[in-house]
Amino acid sequence: MLKDTNQMTMDLSPYQGLYEAIIPQDHILRKLKDNIDFSFVNPMLRKQYCESFGRPAKEPEMMFKLLFLKKLYDLSDEQLISRAQTDMAHKYFLGLSPEDKMIDPSLLTKFRKTRITEDILEDMLKETIQQAIQKGLVKSGTIIVDATHTEAAVRAKRVTQVLRDLTRTLRKEIYKHEYDLSEKFPEKPSIEADLSEEIAYTYELLEQIQSGVEASDNAEIKALYNRIRELLDSDRIRQIRSKDDEDARFGHKTPTSTFFGYKTHIAMSDDRIITGLEVTDGSKPDGEQLPNLLEKSKRNGVAVKEIVGDMAYVSDSNLAFCEEHHTELYAKTNSAVAAAANAQLEEGFSYSKDAHMMQCPAGHLAMRVEKRDAANGNTYYNYYFSAKKCKTCPMRDKCRVGKSKGRTYSVTCANDAHKARLEFESSEEFSDKLRIRHRIEEKNGEMKTAHGLRRAVLWPGVKFCVSDFRQSQEWRWKAGRILAWIP
């Protein structure tokens, strides 16, 4: 439980003068302590602690500052505590006396996993942005939006291999804890077996051991059994590419290069203050996240009047959403992007603006595109996919392209509908606004280089969920976002 604030006393240390003698006035941690009020952390996290019993807990504000230092200096828990014990700047920032002892590193893990939740991170983001607004660091109503990719901490595999790894893990657990059940294992398919054979084998395996698993007291075996059953019954097994990270997906930065992981969608004020964030898998189109970024920026206290972005954000739905919220969208229209964005694409299909090509539900890019003009004035884009990839694709039975003989997907661009928009984009005002878009590219580079956004901080073997990823990434960029407005 937390200490009662009315009963807290201030300890006066005879060594307090060391801070003034040792820590320079321009030290980054002194600037942080003097410019940012972290007192909001204690009341915000009070609901995470028991009010009536338990031994007194360490103050959430100090624990939060420790995590902040961990990401700021890229330290392990043990390195952080060891350094904070002897570094006077660290102790000054934490609000401790020079002679105070540091906590055990294991408390950081408990605090990170049990006290910090996704909704609390959103509240912390809102609080820090509002402090920046109060200090006059957010002066305009313009935000810049963009997305950058983050590599997953695991290696992607074929769907067949993922399912094979899951069943192998289940068999190993049964061998260790419920050996008698191993006698019911069916014969494994050959190493050359395709996905349909592997799925049939897995169903047979689950059927044979079902009664034994239900009667078992081993929670790990039951959890793994239920996980495999859910993946098969929901058909999600055809989409995942790693048993350790089920949510990562392939995305494209160019027509010839791919990445396996996630996209971080960022809204940033033109003063370079991050105002909103959304994390998705790597296959999601950038433009779909514009409404979320606008709403989050407004919720965090920014009076958004203008949005600056690239061509991925121009679509009829986004333009209508911005008009409804009295916000002007400054993003250049690309006819192919607009056609894909405005067409009612089948589920799973999306347009990759980085690769300038249509992407199928399995994450494969079309090989080429043909542009054709029809007699009614419309333009048709026919995207041709690889017959070889479609033939071996695990999702071919549920995909329109996979079923078709020509392996093509077509979208239509109605030219007349965009004439007014194109006239607006040719104005001098529009060109002037687009000149600030480079600032968010600089911010993306800063986040990747200095704050770990280049790669997720999870690794094979850990239990993964989207909220874990979001928390780890938000801790990464939170330090960078706060540092961005320290004078």
Coordinates of C-alpha atoms in Angstrom, one line a residue:
M1 CA 0.0 0.0 0.0
L2 CA 1.0 3.6 -0.4
K3 CA 2.0 5.9 2.4
D4 CA -0.6 8.4 3.6
T5 CA 0.5 11.8 2.1
N6 CA -0.6 13.5 5.4
Q7 CA 1.8 11.4 7.4
M8 CA 4.8 11.8 5.1
T9 CA 7.7 13.7 6.6
M10 CA 10.6 15.4 4.9
D11 CA 14.0 14.1 5.8
L12 CA 16.7 16.8 6.0
S13 CA 20.1 15.4 5.1
P14 CA 23.4 17.0 6.3
Y15 CA 24.8 16.1 2.9
Q16 CA 22.2 17.9 0.8
G17 CA 24.8 20.6 -0.2
L18 CA 26.7 18.0 -2.2
Y19 CA 24.1 18.4 -5.0
E20 CA 24.9 22.1 -5.5
A21 CA 28.6 21.5 -5.4
I22 CA 28.7 18.5 -7.7
I23 CA 25.8 18.8 -10.3
P24 CA 26.3 21.5 -12.9
Q25 CA 23.4 23.9 -13.5
D26 CA 23.1 22.8 -17.2
H27 CA 23.1 19.0 -16.4
I28 CA 20.2 17.3 -18.3
L29 CA 18.8 15.7 -15.1
R30 CA 18.8 19.1 -13.3
K31 CA 16.9 20.6 -16.2
L32 CA 14.4 17.7 -16.1
K33 CA 13.8 18.1 -12.4
D34 CA 13.4 21.8 -12.6
N35 CA 11.2 22.0 -15.7
I36 CA 8.8 19.0 -15.3
D37 CA 6.4 18.3 -12.5
F38 CA 6.3 14.6 -11.9
S39 CA 3.9 14.8 -8.9
F40 CA 1.0 13.7 -11.1
V41 CA 2.4 10.1 -11.0
N42 CA 1.4 9.4 -7.3
P43 CA -2.3 10.2 -7.6
M44 CA -2.5 8.6 -11.0
L45 CA -1.2 5.3 -9.8
R46 CA -2.8 5.2 -6.4
K47 CA -5.6 3.0 -7.7
Q48 CA -3.0 0.3 -8.6
Y49 CA -2.2 -0.2 -4.9
C50 CA -4.2 -1.6 -2.0
E51 CA -5.5 1.1 0.3
S52 CA -6.0 -0.8 3.5
F53 CA -3.2 -3.4 4.0
G54 CA 0.2 -4.5 3.0
R55 CA 3.7 -3.1 3.7
P56 CA 4.4 0.5 2.6
A57 CA 5.4 0.6 -1.1
K58 CA 8.0 2.7 -2.7
E59 CA 6.6 6.0 -4.1
P60 CA 5.3 5.5 -7.7
E61 CA 6.9 8.9 -8.6
M62 CA 10.4 7.6 -7.7
M63 CA 9.7 4.3 -9.5
F64 CA 8.5 6.1 -12.6
K65 CA 11.6 8.3 -12.6
L66 CA 13.8 5.2 -12.4
L67 CA 12.1 3.7 -15.5
F68 CA 12.6 7.1 -17.2
L69 CA 16.3 6.9 -16.4
K70 CA 16.5 3.3 -17.6
K71 CA 15.2 4.3 -21.0
L72 CA 17.1 7.6 -21.2
Y73 CA 20.5 5.9 -20.6
D74 CA 19.6 2.5 -22.1
L75 CA 20.5 0.6 -18.9
S76 CA 19.5 -2.8 -17.6
D77 CA 17.7 -2.9 -14.2
E78 CA 20.8 -4.0 -12.4
Q79 CA 23.0 -1.4 -14.2
L80 CA 20.5 1.3 -13.4
I81 CA 20.3 0.6 -9.6
S82 CA 24.1 0.2 -9.4
R83 CA 24.6 3.6 -11.1
A84 CA 21.9 5.4 -9.2
Q85 CA 23.5 4.3 -5.9
T86 CA 26.7 6.3 -6.7
D87 CA 25.7 8.9 -9.2
M88 CA 24.6 12.1 -7.4
A89 CA 22.8 13.5 -10.5
H90 CA 20.6 10.4 -10.5
K91 CA 19.8 10.7 -6.8
Y92 CA 19.1 14.4 -7.2
F93 CA 16.6 13.7 -10.0
L94 CA 15.0 10.9 -8.0
G95 CA 14.5 13.2 -5.0
L96 CA 16.7 11.2 -2.7
S97 CA 19.3 12.2 -0.2
P98 CA 22.9 11.4 -1.1
E99 CA 23.2 8.7 1.6
D100 CA 19.9 6.9 0.8
K101 CA 20.1 3.3 -0.3
M102 CA 18.6 2.2 -3.6
I103 CA 15.9 -0.4 -4.1
D104 CA 16.4 -4.0 -5.2
P105 CA 16.3 -4.3 -9.0
S106 CA 13.4 -6.8 -8.9
L107 CA 11.0 -4.1 -7.7
L108 CA 11.4 -2.4 -11.0
T109 CA 10.1 -5.5 -12.8
K110 CA 7.1 -5.8 -10.5
F111 CA 6.3 -2.1 -10.9
R112 CA 6.6 -2.2 -14.7
K113 CA 4.4 -5.3 -15.0
T114 CA 1.8 -4.8 -12.4
R115 CA 1.4 -1.1 -11.9
I116 CA 1.8 0.4 -15.4
T117 CA -1.1 -0.3 -17.7
E118 CA -1.9 1.0 -21.2
D119 CA -4.6 3.4 -20.0
I120 CA -2.2 4.8 -17.4
L121 CA 0.4 5.4 -20.1
E122 CA -2.3 7.3 -22.1
D123 CA -3.0 9.5 -19.1
M124 CA 0.7 10.1 -18.6
L125 CA 1.0 11.2 -22.2
K126 CA -1.9 13.6 -21.8
E127 CA -0.4 15.1 -18.6
T128 CA 3.0 15.7 -20.1
I129 CA 1.5 17.3 -23.3
Q130 CA -0.6 19.6 -21.1
Q131 CA 2.5 20.6 -19.2
A132 CA 4.1 21.5 -22.5
I133 CA 1.1 23.5 -23.5
Q134 CA 1.0 25.4 -20.2
K135 CA 4.7 26.3 -20.7
G136 CA 3.9 27.7 -24.1
L137 CA 5.8 25.0 -26.0
V138 CA 2.8 24.1 -28.2
K139 CA 1.9 27.3 -30.0
S140 CA 0.0 26.3 -33.1
G141 CA -2.9 24.0 -34.0
T142 CA -0.9 22.2 -36.7
I143 CA 0.1 18.5 -36.3
I144 CA 2.2 16.4 -38.7
V145 CA 1.4 12.7 -39.1
D146 CA 3.5 9.8 -40.3
A147 CA 4.4 6.2 -39.6
T148 CA 7.7 4.5 -39.0
H149 CA 8.4 0.8 -38.8
T150 CA 9.9 -1.3 -35.9
E151 CA 11.4 -4.6 -36.4
A152 CA 10.0 -7.5 -34.4
A153 CA 12.4 -9.2 -31.9
V154 CA 11.8 -12.6 -33.5
R155 CA 12.5 -14.2 -36.8
A156 CA 9.6 -14.8 -39.2
K157 CA 8.9 -18.4 -40.3
R158 CA 6.6 -20.1 -42.7
V159 CA 3.1 -20.8 -41.3
T160 CA 3.7 -24.6 -41.5
Q161 CA 6.9 -24.2 -39.4
V162 CA 5.1 -22.0 -36.8
L163 CA 2.4 -24.7 -36.4
R164 CA 5.1 -27.4 -36.2
D165 CA 6.9 -25.5 -33.5
L166 CA 3.7 -25.1 -31.4
T167 CA 2.9 -28.8 -31.6
R168 CA 6.5 -29.7 -30.8
T169 CA 6.4 -27.5 -27.7
L170 CA 3.1 -29.1 -26.6
R171 CA 4.6 -32.6 -27.0
K172 CA 7.7 -31.7 -25.0
E173 CA 5.6 -30.4 -22.1
I174 CA 3.5 -33.6 -22.1
Y175 CA 6.7 -35.7 -22.1
K176 CA 8.0 -33.8 -19.1
H177 CA 4.8 -33.7 -17.0
E178 CA 2.2 -36.1 -18.4
Y179 CA 4.3 -38.9 -20.0
D180 CA 1.4 -41.4 -20.2
L181 CA -0.4 -39.1 -22.6
S182 CA 2.5 -39.5 -25.1
E183 CA 1.3 -43.0 -25.9
K184 CA -1.7 -41.4 -27.7
F185 CA 0.4 -39.2 -30.0
P186 CA -0.5 -39.9 -33.7
E187 CA 2.3 -40.3 -36.3
K188 CA 3.9 -37.1 -37.3
P189 CA 3.7 -35.9 -40.9
S190 CA 6.9 -35.8 -42.9
I191 CA 9.1 -32.7 -43.0
E192 CA 7.9 -32.0 -46.6
A193 CA 4.3 -31.9 -45.5
D194 CA 2.3 -28.9 -46.5
L195 CA 0.1 -26.7 -44.3
S196 CA -3.1 -28.7 -44.8
E197 CA -1.4 -31.9 -43.7
E198 CA 0.1 -30.2 -40.7
I199 CA -3.3 -28.8 -39.7
A200 CA -4.9 -32.3 -40.1
Y201 CA -2.2 -33.8 -37.9
T202 CA -2.6 -31.1 -35.2
Y203 CA -6.4 -31.6 -35.1
E204 CA -5.8 -35.3 -34.6
L205 CA -3.2 -34.7 -31.9
L206 CA -5.6 -32.4 -30.0
E207 CA -8.4 -34.9 -30.3
Q208 CA -6.3 -37.8 -29.0
I209 CA -5.0 -36.0 -25.9
Q210 CA -8.1 -33.9 -25.1
S211 CA -9.4 -36.0 -22.2
G212 CA -6.0 -36.4 -20.7
V213 CA -5.3 -32.6 -20.9
E214 CA -8.7 -31.8 -19.3
A215 CA -7.9 -34.2 -16.4
S216 CA -4.4 -32.8 -16.0
D217 CA -3.4 -30.4 -13.2
N218 CA -0.7 -28.8 -15.3
A219 CA -1.7 -25.3 -16.1
E220 CA 1.0 -24.8 -18.8
I221 CA -0.1 -27.8 -20.8
K222 CA -3.8 -26.7 -20.7
A223 CA -2.9 -23.1 -21.7
L224 CA -0.8 -24.3 -24.7
Y225 CA -3.5 -26.8 -25.7
N226 CA -6.2 -24.1 -25.6
R227 CA -3.9 -21.7 -27.5
I228 CA -3.4 -24.1 -30.4
R229 CA -7.1 -25.0 -30.5
E230 CA -8.1 -21.4 -30.7
L231 CA -5.6 -20.6 -33.5
L232 CA -6.9 -23.5 -35.5
D233 CA -10.6 -23.0 -34.9
S234 CA -10.4 -19.2 -35.7
D235 CA -8.0 -19.9 -38.6
R236 CA -5.6 -17.3 -37.3
I237 CA -2.8 -19.9 -37.7
R238 CA -2.7 -18.9 -41.4
Q239 CA -1.7 -15.4 -40.5
I240 CA 0.9 -15.6 -37.8
R241 CA 4.6 -16.0 -38.7
S242 CA 6.1 -16.6 -35.2
K243 CA 4.8 -18.7 -32.3
D244 CA 6.5 -16.2 -29.9
D245 CA 5.0 -13.0 -31.5
E246 CA 1.6 -13.7 -33.0
D247 CA 0.9 -10.1 -33.8
A248 CA 3.8 -9.1 -36.0
R249 CA 3.2 -8.9 -39.7
F250 CA 5.2 -8.2 -42.9
G251 CA 5.2 -4.6 -44.2
H252 CA 7.0 -2.9 -47.1
K253 CA 9.2 0.2 -47.2
T254 CA 10.1 -0.1 -50.8
P255 CA 9.0 -2.4 -53.7
T256 CA 12.0 -4.7 -53.1
S257 CA 12.5 -4.6 -49.3
T258 CA 10.2 -5.9 -46.5
F259 CA 10.3 -5.8 -42.7
F260 CA 8.7 -8.0 -40.1
G261 CA 7.2 -6.2 -37.2
Y262 CA 5.1 -3.2 -36.4
K263 CA 4.3 0.4 -37.4
T264 CA 4.3 3.3 -35.0
H265 CA 1.9 6.0 -36.2
I266 CA 2.9 9.4 -34.7
A267 CA 1.1 12.7 -34.6
M268 CA 3.5 15.6 -33.8
S269 CA 3.0 19.3 -33.4
D270 CA 5.0 21.6 -35.7
D271 CA 6.9 22.5 -32.5
R272 CA 8.2 18.9 -32.6
I273 CA 6.1 17.7 -29.6
I274 CA 4.6 14.3 -30.0
T275 CA 0.8 14.6 -29.4
G276 CA -0.5 11.1 -30.2
L277 CA 0.6 7.6 -30.9
E278 CA -0.9 4.4 -32.3
V279 CA 0.9 1.0 -32.7
T280 CA -0.3 -1.5 -35.3
D281 CA 1.2 -4.5 -37.1
G282 CA 3.4 -3.8 -40.0
S283 CA 0.8 -4.5 -42.7
K284 CA -1.7 -1.8 -41.7
P285 CA -2.0 1.2 -44.1
D286 CA -0.9 4.5 -42.7
G287 CA -4.0 6.4 -43.7
E288 CA -6.4 4.3 -41.6
Q289 CA -4.9 5.7 -38.4
L290 CA -5.5 9.4 -39.1
P291 CA -8.8 9.6 -37.2
N292 CA -7.3 7.9 -34.2
L293 CA -4.3 10.3 -34.2
L294 CA -6.5 13.4 -34.6
E295 CA -8.8 12.3 -31.8
K296 CA -5.9 11.4 -29.4
S297 CA -4.2 14.8 -30.1
K298 CA -7.4 16.6 -29.3
R299 CA -8.0 14.5 -26.2
N300 CA -4.5 15.4 -25.0
G301 CA -5.3 19.1 -25.2
V302 CA -4.1 20.2 -28.6
A303 CA -6.5 22.4 -30.6
V304 CA -5.9 20.8 -34.0
K305 CA -6.8 23.0 -37.0
E306 CA -4.5 21.6 -39.6
I307 CA -2.9 18.2 -40.4
V308 CA 0.1 17.8 -42.6
G309 CA 1.0 14.4 -44.0
D310 CA 2.1 12.4 -47.1
M311 CA 0.0 11.0 -49.8
A312 CA -1.0 7.9 -47.8
Y313 CA -3.5 10.0 -45.8
V314 CA -5.6 11.3 -48.7
S315 CA -8.9 9.4 -49.0
D316 CA -12.6 10.3 -49.1
S317 CA -13.2 9.0 -45.6
N318 CA -10.2 11.0 -44.1
L319 CA -11.2 14.1 -45.9
A320 CA -14.8 13.8 -44.6
F321 CA -13.6 13.1 -41.1
C322 CA -11.4 16.2 -41.2
E323 CA -14.2 18.3 -42.5
E324 CA -16.5 17.0 -39.7
H325 CA -13.9 18.1 -37.1
H326 CA -13.2 21.4 -38.8
T327 CA -9.6 20.5 -39.7
E328 CA -7.8 21.0 -43.0
L329 CA -5.8 18.1 -44.4
Y330 CA -2.6 19.1 -46.2
A331 CA -1.5 16.0 -48.0
K332 CA -0.8 15.5 -51.7
T333 CA -3.1 13.3 -53.7
N334 CA -1.6 10.4 -55.7
S335 CA -4.1 8.9 -58.1
A336 CA -3.2 5.3 -57.4
V337 CA -3.2 5.9 -53.6
A338 CA -6.5 7.7 -53.8
A339 CA -8.1 5.0 -55.9
A340 CA -7.0 2.3 -53.4
A341 CA -8.0 4.4 -50.4
N342 CA -11.4 5.3 -51.7
A343 CA -12.3 1.9 -53.1
Q344 CA -14.0 -0.6 -50.8
L345 CA -11.1 -3.1 -50.8
E346 CA -11.8 -6.6 -49.6
E347 CA -10.6 -7.4 -46.1
G348 CA -6.9 -7.8 -45.9
F349 CA -6.0 -5.9 -49.1
S350 CA -4.3 -2.6 -48.7
Y351 CA -2.2 -0.2 -50.7
S352 CA 1.5 0.2 -49.7
K353 CA 2.3 3.8 -50.4
D354 CA 6.0 3.1 -49.7
A355 CA 6.2 0.3 -52.3
H356 CA 3.6 2.0 -54.6
M357 CA 1.8 -1.3 -55.0
M358 CA -1.2 -3.3 -53.8
Q359 CA -0.6 -5.7 -50.9
C360 CA -2.6 -8.9 -50.4
P361 CA -3.8 -10.3 -47.0
A362 CA -0.8 -12.6 -46.9
G363 CA 1.6 -9.6 -47.1
H364 CA 2.7 -10.2 -50.7
L365 CA 3.1 -7.2 -53.1
A366 CA 1.7 -7.2 -56.6
M367 CA 4.4 -7.7 -59.2
R368 CA 3.2 -5.0 -61.6
V369 CA 0.3 -2.6 -62.3
E370 CA -1.4 -1.5 -65.5
K371 CA -3.3 1.8 -65.7
R372 CA -6.2 1.8 -68.2
D373 CA -8.6 4.6 -69.1
A374 CA -12.2 3.7 -69.7
A375 CA -14.7 5.4 -72.0
N376 CA -16.6 6.8 -69.0
G377 CA -13.6 8.9 -67.9
N378 CA -12.6 6.7 -65.0
T379 CA -9.1 5.2 -64.6
Y380 CA -8.6 1.5 -63.8
Y381 CA -5.6 0.1 -62.0
N382 CA -5.1 -3.7 -62.5
Y383 CA -2.6 -5.2 -60.1
Y384 CA -1.0 -8.5 -61.1
F385 CA 0.2 -10.9 -58.3
S386 CA 2.7 -13.8 -58.6
A387 CA 1.0 -17.1 -59.6
K388 CA 3.9 -18.9 -57.9
K389 CA 3.3 -17.2 -54.6
C390 CA -0.4 -17.6 -54.8
K391 CA -0.1 -21.3 -55.4
T392 CA 1.8 -21.9 -52.2
C393 CA 0.0 -19.2 -50.1
P394 CA -1.7 -20.6 -47.0
M395 CA -4.6 -18.1 -47.5
R396 CA -5.3 -18.8 -51.2
D397 CA -8.6 -20.6 -50.5
K398 CA -10.0 -17.4 -48.9
C399 CA -8.5 -14.8 -51.2
R400 CA -10.1 -13.5 -54.3
V401 CA -6.8 -13.2 -56.1
G402 CA -5.7 -16.7 -55.1
K403 CA -9.0 -18.2 -56.5
S404 CA -8.9 -16.2 -59.8
K405 CA -7.1 -17.5 -62.8
G406 CA -5.5 -14.2 -63.8
R407 CA -4.2 -13.4 -60.3
T408 CA -5.3 -9.8 -60.6
Y409 CA -7.0 -7.2 -58.4
S410 CA -8.6 -4.1 -59.9
V411 CA -9.6 -0.7 -58.4
T412 CA -11.2 2.3 -60.0
C413 CA -10.3 6.0 -59.7
A414 CA -13.2 8.4 -60.4
N415 CA -11.4 11.4 -61.8
D416 CA -14.2 13.9 -61.5
A417 CA -14.5 13.4 -57.8
H418 CA -11.0 14.8 -57.2
K419 CA -10.9 17.9 -59.4
A420 CA -11.6 20.3 -56.5
R421 CA -9.0 18.6 -54.3
L422 CA -6.4 18.9 -57.0
E423 CA -7.1 22.6 -57.5
F424 CA -6.6 23.1 -53.7
E425 CA -3.3 21.2 -53.8
S426 CA -1.9 23.5 -56.5
S427 CA -2.3 26.6 -54.3
E428 CA 0.7 28.4 -52.8
E429 CA -0.8 28.0 -49.3
F430 CA -0.8 24.2 -49.7
S431 CA 2.9 24.1 -50.9
D432 CA 4.0 26.3 -47.9
K433 CA 2.3 23.9 -45.4
L434 CA 4.0 20.8 -46.9
R435 CA 7.4 22.3 -46.3
I436 CA 7.3 21.4 -42.6
R437 CA 6.6 17.7 -43.2
H438 CA 10.3 16.9 -43.0
R439 CA 10.2 17.6 -39.2
I440 CA 8.4 14.4 -38.4
E441 CA 11.0 12.4 -40.5
E442 CA 13.7 13.9 -38.3
K443 CA 11.7 12.9 -35.2
N444 CA 11.3 9.3 -36.5
G445 CA 15.1 9.2 -37.0
E446 CA 15.7 10.5 -33.4
M447 CA 13.4 7.9 -31.9
K448 CA 15.1 5.1 -33.8
T449 CA 18.6 6.2 -33.2
A450 CA 18.4 7.5 -29.6
H451 CA 15.4 5.8 -28.0
G452 CA 15.2 2.2 -29.3
L453 CA 12.3 2.4 -31.8
R454 CA 14.2 0.6 -34.4
R455 CA 13.6 -2.8 -32.8
A456 CA 11.1 -4.2 -30.3
V457 CA 12.5 -5.0 -26.9
L458 CA 11.1 -8.5 -26.7
W459 CA 12.8 -11.7 -27.7
P460 CA 11.8 -15.4 -28.6
G461 CA 10.5 -17.3 -25.6
V462 CA 8.7 -14.6 -23.8
K463 CA 4.9 -14.4 -23.6
F464 CA 3.8 -11.6 -25.9
C465 CA 0.8 -9.5 -26.2
V466 CA 0.1 -6.2 -28.0
S467 CA -0.1 -4.2 -24.8
D468 CA 3.4 -5.4 -23.8
F469 CA 4.7 -4.1 -27.0
R470 CA 2.9 -0.8 -26.7
Q471 CA 4.2 -0.3 -23.2
S472 CA 7.8 -1.1 -24.1
Q473 CA 7.7 1.2 -27.1
E474 CA 5.9 4.0 -25.2
W475 CA 8.6 3.9 -22.5
R476 CA 11.1 4.2 -25.3
W477 CA 9.7 7.3 -26.9
K478 CA 8.4 8.9 -23.7
A479 CA 11.9 9.8 -22.7
G480 CA 12.6 11.3 -26.1
R481 CA 9.3 13.2 -26.2
I482 CA 9.8 14.8 -22.9
L483 CA 13.4 15.7 -23.7
A484 CA 12.3 17.3 -26.9
W485 CA 10.8 20.3 -25.1
I486 CA 13.3 20.8 -22.3
P487 CA 15.0 24.2 -22.8

